[in-house]
Short mmCIF file of C-alpha atoms in Angstrom, two decimals:
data_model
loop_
_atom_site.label_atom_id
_atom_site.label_comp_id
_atom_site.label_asym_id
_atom_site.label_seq_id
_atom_site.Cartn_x
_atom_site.Cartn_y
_atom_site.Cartn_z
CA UNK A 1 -17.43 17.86 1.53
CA UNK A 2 -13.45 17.19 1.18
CA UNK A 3 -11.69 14.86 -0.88
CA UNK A 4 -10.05 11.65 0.85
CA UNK A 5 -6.39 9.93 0.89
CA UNK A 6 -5.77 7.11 2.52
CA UNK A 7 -2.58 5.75 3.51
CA UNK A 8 -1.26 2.64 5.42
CA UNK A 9 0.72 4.33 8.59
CA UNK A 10 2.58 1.17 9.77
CA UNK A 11 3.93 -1.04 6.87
CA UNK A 12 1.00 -1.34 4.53
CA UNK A 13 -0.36 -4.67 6.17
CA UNK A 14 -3.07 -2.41 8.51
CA UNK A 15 -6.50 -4.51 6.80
CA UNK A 16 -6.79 -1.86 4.87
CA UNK A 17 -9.45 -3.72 2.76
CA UNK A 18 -12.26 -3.11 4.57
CA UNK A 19 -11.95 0.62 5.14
CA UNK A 20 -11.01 1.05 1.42
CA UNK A 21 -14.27 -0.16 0.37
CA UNK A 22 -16.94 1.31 2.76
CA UNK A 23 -14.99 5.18 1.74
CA UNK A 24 -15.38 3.65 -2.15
CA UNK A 25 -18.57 3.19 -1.72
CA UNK A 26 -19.27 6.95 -0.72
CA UNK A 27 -16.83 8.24 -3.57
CA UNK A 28 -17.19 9.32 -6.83
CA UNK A 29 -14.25 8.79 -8.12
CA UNK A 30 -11.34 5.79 -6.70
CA UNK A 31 -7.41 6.93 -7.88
CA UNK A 32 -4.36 4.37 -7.11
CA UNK A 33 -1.53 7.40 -6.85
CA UNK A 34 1.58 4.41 -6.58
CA UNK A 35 3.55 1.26 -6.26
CA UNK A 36 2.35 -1.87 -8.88
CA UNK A 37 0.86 -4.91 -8.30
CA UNK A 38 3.19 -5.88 -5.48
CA UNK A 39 0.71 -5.24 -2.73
CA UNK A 40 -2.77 -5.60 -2.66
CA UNK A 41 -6.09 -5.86 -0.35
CA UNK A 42 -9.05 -8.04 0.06
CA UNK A 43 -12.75 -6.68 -0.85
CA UNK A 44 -15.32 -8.52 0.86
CA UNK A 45 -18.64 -7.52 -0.75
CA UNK A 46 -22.10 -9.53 0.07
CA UNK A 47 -20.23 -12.37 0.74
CA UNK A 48 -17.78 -12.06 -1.89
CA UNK A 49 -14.48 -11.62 -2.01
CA UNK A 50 -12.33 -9.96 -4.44
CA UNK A 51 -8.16 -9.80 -3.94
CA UNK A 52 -7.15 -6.21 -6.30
CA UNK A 53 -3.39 -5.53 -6.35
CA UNK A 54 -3.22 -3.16 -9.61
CA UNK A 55 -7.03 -1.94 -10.08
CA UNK A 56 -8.17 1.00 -7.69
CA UNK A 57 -11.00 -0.88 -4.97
CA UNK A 58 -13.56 1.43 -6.87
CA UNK A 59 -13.87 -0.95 -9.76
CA UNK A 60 -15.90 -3.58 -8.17
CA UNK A 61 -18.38 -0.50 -7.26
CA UNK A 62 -21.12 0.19 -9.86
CA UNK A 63 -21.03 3.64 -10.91
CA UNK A 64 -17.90 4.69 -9.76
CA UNK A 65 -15.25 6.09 -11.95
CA UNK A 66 -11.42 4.10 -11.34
CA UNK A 67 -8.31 5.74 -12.06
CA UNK A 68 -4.93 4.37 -11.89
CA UNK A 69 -2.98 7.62 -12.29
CA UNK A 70 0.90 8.34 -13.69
CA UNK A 71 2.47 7.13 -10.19
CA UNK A 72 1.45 3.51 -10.92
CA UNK A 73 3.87 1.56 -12.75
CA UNK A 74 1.78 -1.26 -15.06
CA UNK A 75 2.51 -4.42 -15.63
CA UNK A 76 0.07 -4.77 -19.22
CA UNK A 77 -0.23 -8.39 -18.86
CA UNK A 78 -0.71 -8.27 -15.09
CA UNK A 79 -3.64 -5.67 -15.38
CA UNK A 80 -5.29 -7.44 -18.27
CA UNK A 81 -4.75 -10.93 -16.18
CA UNK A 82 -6.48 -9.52 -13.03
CA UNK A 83 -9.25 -7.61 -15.40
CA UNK A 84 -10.08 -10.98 -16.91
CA UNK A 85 -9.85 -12.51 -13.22
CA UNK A 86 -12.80 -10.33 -12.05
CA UNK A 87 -14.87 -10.87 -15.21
CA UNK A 88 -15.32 -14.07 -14.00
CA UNK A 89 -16.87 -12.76 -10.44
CA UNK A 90 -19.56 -10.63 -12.72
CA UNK A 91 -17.45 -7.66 -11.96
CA UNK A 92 -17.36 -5.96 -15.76
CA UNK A 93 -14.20 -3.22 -15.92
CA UNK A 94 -14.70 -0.99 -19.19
CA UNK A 95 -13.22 2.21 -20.23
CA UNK A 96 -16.29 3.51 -18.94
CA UNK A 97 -15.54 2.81 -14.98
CA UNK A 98 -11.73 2.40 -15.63
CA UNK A 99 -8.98 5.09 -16.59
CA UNK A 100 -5.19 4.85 -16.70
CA UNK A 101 -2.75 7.74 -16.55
CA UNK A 102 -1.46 8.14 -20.72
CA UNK A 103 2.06 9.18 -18.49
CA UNK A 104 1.81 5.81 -16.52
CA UNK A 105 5.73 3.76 -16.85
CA UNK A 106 5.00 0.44 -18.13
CA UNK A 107 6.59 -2.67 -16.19
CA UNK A 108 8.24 -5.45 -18.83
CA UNK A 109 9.42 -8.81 -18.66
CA UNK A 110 13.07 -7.67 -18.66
CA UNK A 111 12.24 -5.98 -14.79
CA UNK A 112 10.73 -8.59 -13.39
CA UNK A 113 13.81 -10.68 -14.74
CA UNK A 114 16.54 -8.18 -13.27
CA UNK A 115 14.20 -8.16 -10.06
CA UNK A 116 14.01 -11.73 -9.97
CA UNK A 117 18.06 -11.83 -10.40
CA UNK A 118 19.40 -9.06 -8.06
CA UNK A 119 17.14 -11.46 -5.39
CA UNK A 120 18.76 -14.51 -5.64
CA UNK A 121 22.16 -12.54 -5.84
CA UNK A 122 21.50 -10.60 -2.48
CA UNK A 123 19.75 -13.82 -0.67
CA UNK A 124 23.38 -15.57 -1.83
CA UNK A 125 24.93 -13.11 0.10
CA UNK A 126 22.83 -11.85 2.57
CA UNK A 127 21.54 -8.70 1.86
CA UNK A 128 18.31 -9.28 0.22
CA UNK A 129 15.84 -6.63 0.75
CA UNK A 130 12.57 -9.29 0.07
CA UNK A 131 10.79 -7.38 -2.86
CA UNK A 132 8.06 -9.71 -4.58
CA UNK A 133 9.94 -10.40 -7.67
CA UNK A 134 7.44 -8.39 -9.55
CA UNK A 135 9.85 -5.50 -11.28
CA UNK A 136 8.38 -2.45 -9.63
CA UNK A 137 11.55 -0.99 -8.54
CA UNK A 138 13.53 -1.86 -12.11
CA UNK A 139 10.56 0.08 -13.14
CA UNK A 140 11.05 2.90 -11.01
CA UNK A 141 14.83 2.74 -12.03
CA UNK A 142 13.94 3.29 -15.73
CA UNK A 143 11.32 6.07 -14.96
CA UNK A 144 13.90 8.84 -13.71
CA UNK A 145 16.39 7.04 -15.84
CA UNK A 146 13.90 8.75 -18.56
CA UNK A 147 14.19 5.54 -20.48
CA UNK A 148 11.08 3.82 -19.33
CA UNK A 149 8.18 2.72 -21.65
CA UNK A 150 4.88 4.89 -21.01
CA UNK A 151 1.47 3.74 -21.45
CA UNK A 152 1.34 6.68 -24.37
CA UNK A 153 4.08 4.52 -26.42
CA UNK A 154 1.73 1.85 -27.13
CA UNK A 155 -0.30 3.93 -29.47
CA UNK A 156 2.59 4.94 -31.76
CA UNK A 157 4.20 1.83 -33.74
CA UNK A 158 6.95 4.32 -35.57
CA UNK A 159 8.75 5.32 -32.46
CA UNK A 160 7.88 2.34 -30.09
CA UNK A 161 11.14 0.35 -31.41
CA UNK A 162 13.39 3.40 -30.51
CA UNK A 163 12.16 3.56 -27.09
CA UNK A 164 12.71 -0.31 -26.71
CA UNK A 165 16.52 0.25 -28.55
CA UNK A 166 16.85 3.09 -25.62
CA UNK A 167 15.85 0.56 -22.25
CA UNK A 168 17.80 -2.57 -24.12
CA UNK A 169 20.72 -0.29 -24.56
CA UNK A 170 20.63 -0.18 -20.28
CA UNK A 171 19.36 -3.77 -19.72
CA UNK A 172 21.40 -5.60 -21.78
CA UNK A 173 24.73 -4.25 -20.42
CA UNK A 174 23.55 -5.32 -17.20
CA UNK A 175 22.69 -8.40 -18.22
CA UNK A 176 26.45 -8.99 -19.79
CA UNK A 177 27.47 -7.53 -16.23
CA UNK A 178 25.81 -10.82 -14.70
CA UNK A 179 26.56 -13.07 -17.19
CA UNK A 180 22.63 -13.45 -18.62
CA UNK A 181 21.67 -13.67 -22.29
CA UNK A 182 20.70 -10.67 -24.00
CA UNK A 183 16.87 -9.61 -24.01
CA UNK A 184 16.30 -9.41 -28.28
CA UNK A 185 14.77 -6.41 -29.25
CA UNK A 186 11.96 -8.35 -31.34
CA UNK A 187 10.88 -9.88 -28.17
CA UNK A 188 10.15 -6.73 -26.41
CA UNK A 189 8.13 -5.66 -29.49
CA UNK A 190 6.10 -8.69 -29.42
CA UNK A 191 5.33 -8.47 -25.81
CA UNK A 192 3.97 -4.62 -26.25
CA UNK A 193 2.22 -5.36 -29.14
CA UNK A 194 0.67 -8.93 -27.88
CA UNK A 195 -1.09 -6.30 -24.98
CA UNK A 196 -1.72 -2.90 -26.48
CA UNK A 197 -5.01 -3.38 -27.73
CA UNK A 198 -6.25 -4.51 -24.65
CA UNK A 199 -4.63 -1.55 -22.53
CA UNK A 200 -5.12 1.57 -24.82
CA UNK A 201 -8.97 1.86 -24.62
CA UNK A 202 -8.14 2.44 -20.99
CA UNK A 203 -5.56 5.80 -21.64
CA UNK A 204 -6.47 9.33 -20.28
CA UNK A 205 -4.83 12.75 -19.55
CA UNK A 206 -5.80 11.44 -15.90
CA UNK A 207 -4.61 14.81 -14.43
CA UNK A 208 -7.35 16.78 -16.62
CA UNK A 209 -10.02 14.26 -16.25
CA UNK A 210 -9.57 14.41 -12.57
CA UNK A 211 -9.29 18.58 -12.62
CA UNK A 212 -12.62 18.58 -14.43
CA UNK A 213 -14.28 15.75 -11.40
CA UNK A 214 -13.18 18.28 -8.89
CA UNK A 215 -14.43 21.21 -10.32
CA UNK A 216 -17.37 19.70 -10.30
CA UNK A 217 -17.88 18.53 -7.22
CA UNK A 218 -17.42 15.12 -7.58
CA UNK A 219 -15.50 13.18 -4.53
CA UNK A 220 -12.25 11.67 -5.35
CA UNK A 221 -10.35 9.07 -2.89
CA UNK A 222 -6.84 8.40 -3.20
CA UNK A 223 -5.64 5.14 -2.43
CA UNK A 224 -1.79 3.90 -2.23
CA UNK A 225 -0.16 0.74 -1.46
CA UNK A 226 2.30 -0.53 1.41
CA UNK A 227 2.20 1.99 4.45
CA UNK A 228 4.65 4.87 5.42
CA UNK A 229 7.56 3.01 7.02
CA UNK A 230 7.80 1.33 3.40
CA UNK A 231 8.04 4.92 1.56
CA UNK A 232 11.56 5.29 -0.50
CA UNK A 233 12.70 8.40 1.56
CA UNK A 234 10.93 8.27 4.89
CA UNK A 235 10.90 4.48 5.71
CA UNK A 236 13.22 2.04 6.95
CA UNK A 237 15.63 2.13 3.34
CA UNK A 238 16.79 -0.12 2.09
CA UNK A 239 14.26 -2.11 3.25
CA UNK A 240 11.37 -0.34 1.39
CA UNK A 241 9.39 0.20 -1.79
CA UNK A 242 10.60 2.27 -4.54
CA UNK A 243 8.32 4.70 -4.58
CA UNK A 244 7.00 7.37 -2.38
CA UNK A 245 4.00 6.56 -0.69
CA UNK A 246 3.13 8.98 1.35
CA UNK A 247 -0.26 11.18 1.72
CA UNK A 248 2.07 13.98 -0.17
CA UNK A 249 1.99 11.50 -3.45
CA UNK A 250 -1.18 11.29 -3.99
CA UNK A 251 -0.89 14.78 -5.53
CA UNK A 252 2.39 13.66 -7.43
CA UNK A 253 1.23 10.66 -8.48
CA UNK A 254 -2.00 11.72 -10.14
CA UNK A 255 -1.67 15.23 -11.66
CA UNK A 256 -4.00 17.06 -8.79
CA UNK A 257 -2.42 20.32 -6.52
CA UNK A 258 -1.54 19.52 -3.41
CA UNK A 259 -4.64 21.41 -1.84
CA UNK A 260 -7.16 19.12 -3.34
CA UNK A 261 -6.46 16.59 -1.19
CA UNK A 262 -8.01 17.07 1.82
CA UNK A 263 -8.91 14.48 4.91
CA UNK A 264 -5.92 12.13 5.29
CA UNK A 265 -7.05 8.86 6.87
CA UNK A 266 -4.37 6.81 8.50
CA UNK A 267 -4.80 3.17 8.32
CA UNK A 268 -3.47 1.98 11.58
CA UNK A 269 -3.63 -2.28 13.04
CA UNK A 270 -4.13 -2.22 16.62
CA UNK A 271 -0.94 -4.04 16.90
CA UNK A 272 1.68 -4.10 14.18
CA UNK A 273 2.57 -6.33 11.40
CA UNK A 274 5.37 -6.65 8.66
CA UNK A 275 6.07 -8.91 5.39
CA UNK A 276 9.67 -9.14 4.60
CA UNK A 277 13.26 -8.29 5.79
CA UNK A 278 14.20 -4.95 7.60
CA UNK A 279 14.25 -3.96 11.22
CA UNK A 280 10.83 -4.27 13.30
CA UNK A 281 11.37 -3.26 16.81
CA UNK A 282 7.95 -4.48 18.45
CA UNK A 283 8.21 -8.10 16.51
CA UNK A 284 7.15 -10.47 18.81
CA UNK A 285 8.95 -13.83 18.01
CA UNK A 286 7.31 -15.97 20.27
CA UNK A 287 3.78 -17.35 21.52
CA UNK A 288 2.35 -13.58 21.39
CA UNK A 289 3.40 -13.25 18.14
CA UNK A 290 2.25 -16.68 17.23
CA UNK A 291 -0.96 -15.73 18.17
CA UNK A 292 -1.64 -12.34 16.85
CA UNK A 293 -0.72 -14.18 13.54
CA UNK A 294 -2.95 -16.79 13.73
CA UNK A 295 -6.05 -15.03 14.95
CA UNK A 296 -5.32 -11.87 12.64
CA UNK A 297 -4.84 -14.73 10.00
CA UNK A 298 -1.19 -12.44 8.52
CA UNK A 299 -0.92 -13.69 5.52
CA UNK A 300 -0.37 -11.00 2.25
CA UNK A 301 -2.63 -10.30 0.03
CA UNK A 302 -0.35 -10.49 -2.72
CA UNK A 303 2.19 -12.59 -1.78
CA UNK A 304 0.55 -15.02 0.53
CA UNK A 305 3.80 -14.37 2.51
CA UNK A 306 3.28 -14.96 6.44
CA UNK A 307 3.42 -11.14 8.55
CA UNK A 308 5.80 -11.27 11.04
CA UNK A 309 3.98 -9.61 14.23
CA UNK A 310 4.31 -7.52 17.64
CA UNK A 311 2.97 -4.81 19.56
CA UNK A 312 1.58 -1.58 18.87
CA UNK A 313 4.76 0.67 18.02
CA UNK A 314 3.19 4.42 19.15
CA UNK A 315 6.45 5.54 18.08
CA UNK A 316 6.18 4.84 14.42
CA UNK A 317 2.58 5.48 14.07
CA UNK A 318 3.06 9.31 15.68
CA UNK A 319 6.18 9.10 13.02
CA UNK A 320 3.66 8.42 10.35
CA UNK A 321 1.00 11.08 11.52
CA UNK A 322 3.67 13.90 11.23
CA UNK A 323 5.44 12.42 7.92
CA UNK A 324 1.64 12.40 6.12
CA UNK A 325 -0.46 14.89 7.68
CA UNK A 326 -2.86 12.88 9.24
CA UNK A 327 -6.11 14.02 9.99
CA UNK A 328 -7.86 10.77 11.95
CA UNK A 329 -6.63 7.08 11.92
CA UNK A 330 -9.04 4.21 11.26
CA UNK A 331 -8.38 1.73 13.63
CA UNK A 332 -8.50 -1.74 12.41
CA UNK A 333 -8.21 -5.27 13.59
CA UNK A 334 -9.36 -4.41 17.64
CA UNK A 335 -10.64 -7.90 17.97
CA UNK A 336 -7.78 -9.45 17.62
CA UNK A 337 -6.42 -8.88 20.66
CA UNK A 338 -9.35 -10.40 22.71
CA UNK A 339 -8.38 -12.69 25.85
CA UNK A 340 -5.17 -11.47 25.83
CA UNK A 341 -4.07 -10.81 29.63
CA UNK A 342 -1.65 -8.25 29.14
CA UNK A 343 -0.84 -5.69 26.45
CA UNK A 344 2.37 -3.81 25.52
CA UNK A 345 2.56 -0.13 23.42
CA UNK A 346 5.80 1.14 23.16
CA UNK A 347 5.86 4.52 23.71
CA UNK A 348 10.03 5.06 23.20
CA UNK A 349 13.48 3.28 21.96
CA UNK A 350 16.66 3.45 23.85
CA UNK A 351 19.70 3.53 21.62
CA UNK A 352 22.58 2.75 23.18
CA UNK A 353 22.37 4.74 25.92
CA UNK A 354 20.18 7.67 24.75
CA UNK A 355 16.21 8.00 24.96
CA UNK A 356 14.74 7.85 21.43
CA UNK A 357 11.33 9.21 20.36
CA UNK A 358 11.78 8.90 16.63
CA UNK A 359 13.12 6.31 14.66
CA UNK A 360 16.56 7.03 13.14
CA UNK A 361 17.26 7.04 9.72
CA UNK A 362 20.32 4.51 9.49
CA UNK A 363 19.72 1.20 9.17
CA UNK A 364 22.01 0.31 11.84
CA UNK A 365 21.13 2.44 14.72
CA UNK A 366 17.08 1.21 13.44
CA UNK A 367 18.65 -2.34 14.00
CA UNK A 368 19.89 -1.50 17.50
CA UNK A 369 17.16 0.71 19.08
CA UNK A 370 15.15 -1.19 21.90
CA UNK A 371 11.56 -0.67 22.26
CA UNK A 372 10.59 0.77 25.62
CA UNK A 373 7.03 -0.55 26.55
CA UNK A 374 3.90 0.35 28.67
CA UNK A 375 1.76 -2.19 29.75
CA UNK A 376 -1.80 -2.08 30.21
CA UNK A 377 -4.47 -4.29 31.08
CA UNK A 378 -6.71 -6.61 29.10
CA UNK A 379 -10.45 -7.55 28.26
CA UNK A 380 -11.53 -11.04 27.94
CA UNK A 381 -14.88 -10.05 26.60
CA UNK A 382 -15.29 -10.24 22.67
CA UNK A 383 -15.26 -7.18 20.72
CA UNK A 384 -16.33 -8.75 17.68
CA UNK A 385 -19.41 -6.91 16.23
CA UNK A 386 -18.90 -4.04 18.30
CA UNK A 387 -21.03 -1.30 16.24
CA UNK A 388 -20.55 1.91 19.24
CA UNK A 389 -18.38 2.63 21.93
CA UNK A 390 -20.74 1.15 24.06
CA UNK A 391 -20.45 -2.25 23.19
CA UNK A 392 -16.58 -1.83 23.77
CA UNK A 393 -15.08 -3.77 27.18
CA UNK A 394 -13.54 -0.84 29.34
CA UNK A 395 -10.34 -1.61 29.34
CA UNK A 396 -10.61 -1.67 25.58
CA UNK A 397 -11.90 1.99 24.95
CA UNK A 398 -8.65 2.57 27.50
CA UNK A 399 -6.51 0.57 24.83
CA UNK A 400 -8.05 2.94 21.97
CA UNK A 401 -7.48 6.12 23.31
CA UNK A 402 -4.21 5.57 24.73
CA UNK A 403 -3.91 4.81 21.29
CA UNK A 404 -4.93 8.20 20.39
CA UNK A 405 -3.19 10.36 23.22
CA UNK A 406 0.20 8.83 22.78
CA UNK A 407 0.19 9.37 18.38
CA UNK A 408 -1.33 12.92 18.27
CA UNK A 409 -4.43 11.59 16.36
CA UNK A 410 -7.95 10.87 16.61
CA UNK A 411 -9.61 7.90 15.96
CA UNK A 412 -11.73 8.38 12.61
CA UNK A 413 -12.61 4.72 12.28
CA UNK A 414 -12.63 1.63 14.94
CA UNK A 415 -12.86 -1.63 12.75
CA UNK A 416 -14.05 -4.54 15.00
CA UNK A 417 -14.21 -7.82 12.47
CA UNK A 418 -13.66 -7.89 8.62
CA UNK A 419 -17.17 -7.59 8.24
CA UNK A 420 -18.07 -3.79 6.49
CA UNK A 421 -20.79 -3.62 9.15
CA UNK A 422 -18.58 -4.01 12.51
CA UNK A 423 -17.31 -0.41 12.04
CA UNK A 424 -17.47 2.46 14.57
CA UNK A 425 -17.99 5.45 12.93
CA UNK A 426 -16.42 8.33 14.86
CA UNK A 427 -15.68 10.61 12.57
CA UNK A 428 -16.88 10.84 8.28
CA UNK A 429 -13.85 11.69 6.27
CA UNK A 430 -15.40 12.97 3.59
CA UNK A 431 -18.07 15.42 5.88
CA UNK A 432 -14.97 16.53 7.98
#
């Protein structure tokens, strides 16, 4: 038995829903390591479905234990909103199935307003990078700033107002800097103390609680948000998150050594798929791309925001598998690409006039490289419901494990409709 993190390997759009859930089910305990509530996934559970972008999937499981650990920033009012929000789908979240990191930073109004206003001042000129508007990275900034509001702070009334003095000292002079009001410091007060009751039942030394699971045998999965080519150092800056979310953070961003981690899944769409700016060398901008979006129905979880599609890109995916460690990749969305004629992977870039077999760091050589394809051969047949490799088309089970040969990774997982059932199970993550 072996603990589980899974990570998107593409841009964090892979349908990572499904797979989240069926591993939930089979865990003990669910962790959220990073990001906010700027991504999220889609639960579909007899029939149900349930749209989390803060709480870890585990919370909509009975008898599981949910942990958002210190690598989460919080937006208070945001996690009590989408706690309320599930109440009303029977889905009851207690401090008995739900525990938050006491070290957690706290997202305030006054980042989603400098979010919301470095935006509009980049889309003016140009430049914007596309974030959701939601003040994760203003967060971020104020974390290793060492000015940031902790979950912790809530709890203590007598220092609270010198920690908000301390982040209004920063704020406010940018604020002058762009010609904004000034946030008032009784405001920020109010806006902590309107929430705190509702938040601190929730606190725990998460890294402790989770020591003490191990130890006893319990199995823990680690869940992030976005995928790899969104992580702050390894994806394709500036175009990214702003935080690290790669398999390595999991241990980071909830307290545990890195050697509790065990099986890294990859979550990995049979094509690929992006929300946002930033370079995206596959992107199909034309009828293919029309319809992988259509019949994959690309739309974000979060953001409703339409995914910009293309081929497989073998390139970033084998990228991803050395960058996290991965162990197997679940394979989802398969079915999508039934009745196509024709299918592209591309294997290489050209830059210029050198081979590539890596993606560059700079944004412009990422912006110049030119995908090099291979094409293979389609099914018509439906995979839809395929529950074995068996009930795979040929030329499909060709698709798959050229899939496999050209990344450096097995196939843990073959999804083959949203439904929890269509799954091929190749491979048990947490029996590896």
């Amino acid at each position: 038995m072996t603990n589980v993190v899974v990570i998107g390997s593409q841009w964090g759009d892979e349908g990572k829903g499904k797979i989240v859930d069926w591993l939930s089910e089979r865990a003990d305990v669910v962790v959220r390591f990073q990001g906010g509530h700027n991504a999220g996934h889609t639960l579909v559970i007899d029939g149900t479905s349930y749209k989390l972008s803060l709480l870890p999937s585990g919370v909509v499981r009975e008898g599981k234990l949910s942990v958002i650990g210190n690598g989460v920033v919080i937006d208070p009012h945001a996690l009590v909103a989408e706690i309320d929000r599930l109440a009303t789908q029977g889905v009851k979240i207690t401090p008995d199935n739900l525990r938050i990191a006491d070290n957690a930073t706290l997202i305030l109004s006054l980042h989603r307003e400098l979010d919301a206003l470095r935006e509009d001042a980049a889309s003016n000129s140009g430049s914007k990078i596309g974030t959701t508007r939601r003040g994760i990275g203003p967060a971020y900034e104020d974390k290793v700033g060492r000015r940031a509001v902790r979950v912790m702070d809530l709890a203590n009334m007598e220092t609270l107002p010198s920690k908000v003095d301390r982040i209004l000292t920063h704020h406010n002079a940018l604020r002058r800097g762009l010609d904004q009001p000034e946030i008032q410091h009784a405001a920020i007060m109010e806006e902590l103390q309107s929430v705190a009751d509702r938040v601190l039942p929730f606190r725990e030394t998460v890294w402790r609680l989770l020591d003490e699971r191990r130890r006893a045998g319990k199995r823990i999965l680690f869940e992030g948000a976005q995928g790899t080519l969104l992580d702050i150092d390894h994806g394709t800056y500036p175009f990214v998150t702003s935080s690290n979310t790669v398999a390595g953070q999991a241990a980071a961003g909830s307290g545990m050594g890195p050697g509790s981690l065990g099986y890294v899944l990859g979550i990995t769409k049979a094509y690929t798929t992006r929300v946002g700016e930033g370079p995206f060398p596959t992107e199909q901008d034309n009828e293919v791309g029309q319809f992988l979006g259509e019949r994959g129905h690309e739309f974000g979880t979060v953001t409703g925001r339409k995914r910009r599609c293309g081929w497989f890109d073998a390139v970033l995916v084998r990228q991803a598998v050395a960058n996290n460690g991965i162990t197997g990749i679940a394979l989802t969305k398969l079915d999508v690409l039934d009745g196509l004629d024709e299918l592209k992977i591309c294997v290489g870039y050209r830059l210029d006039d050198r081979d590539m077999e890596y993606l560059p760091a700079s944004q412009s050589q990422q912006e110049r490289v030119v995908p090099v394809y291979e094409t293979l051969e389609g099914w018509k047949e439906s995979t839809v419901g395929a529950r074995s490799w068996n009930d795979l088309p040929a030329q499909a089970v060709k698709y798959v494990r050229h899939i496999e040969e050209l990344i450096g990774a097995p196939v843990a997982l073959l999804s083959t409709s949203p439904e929890r059932e269509d799954t091929i199970l190749v491979t048990d993550p947490f029996e590896d």
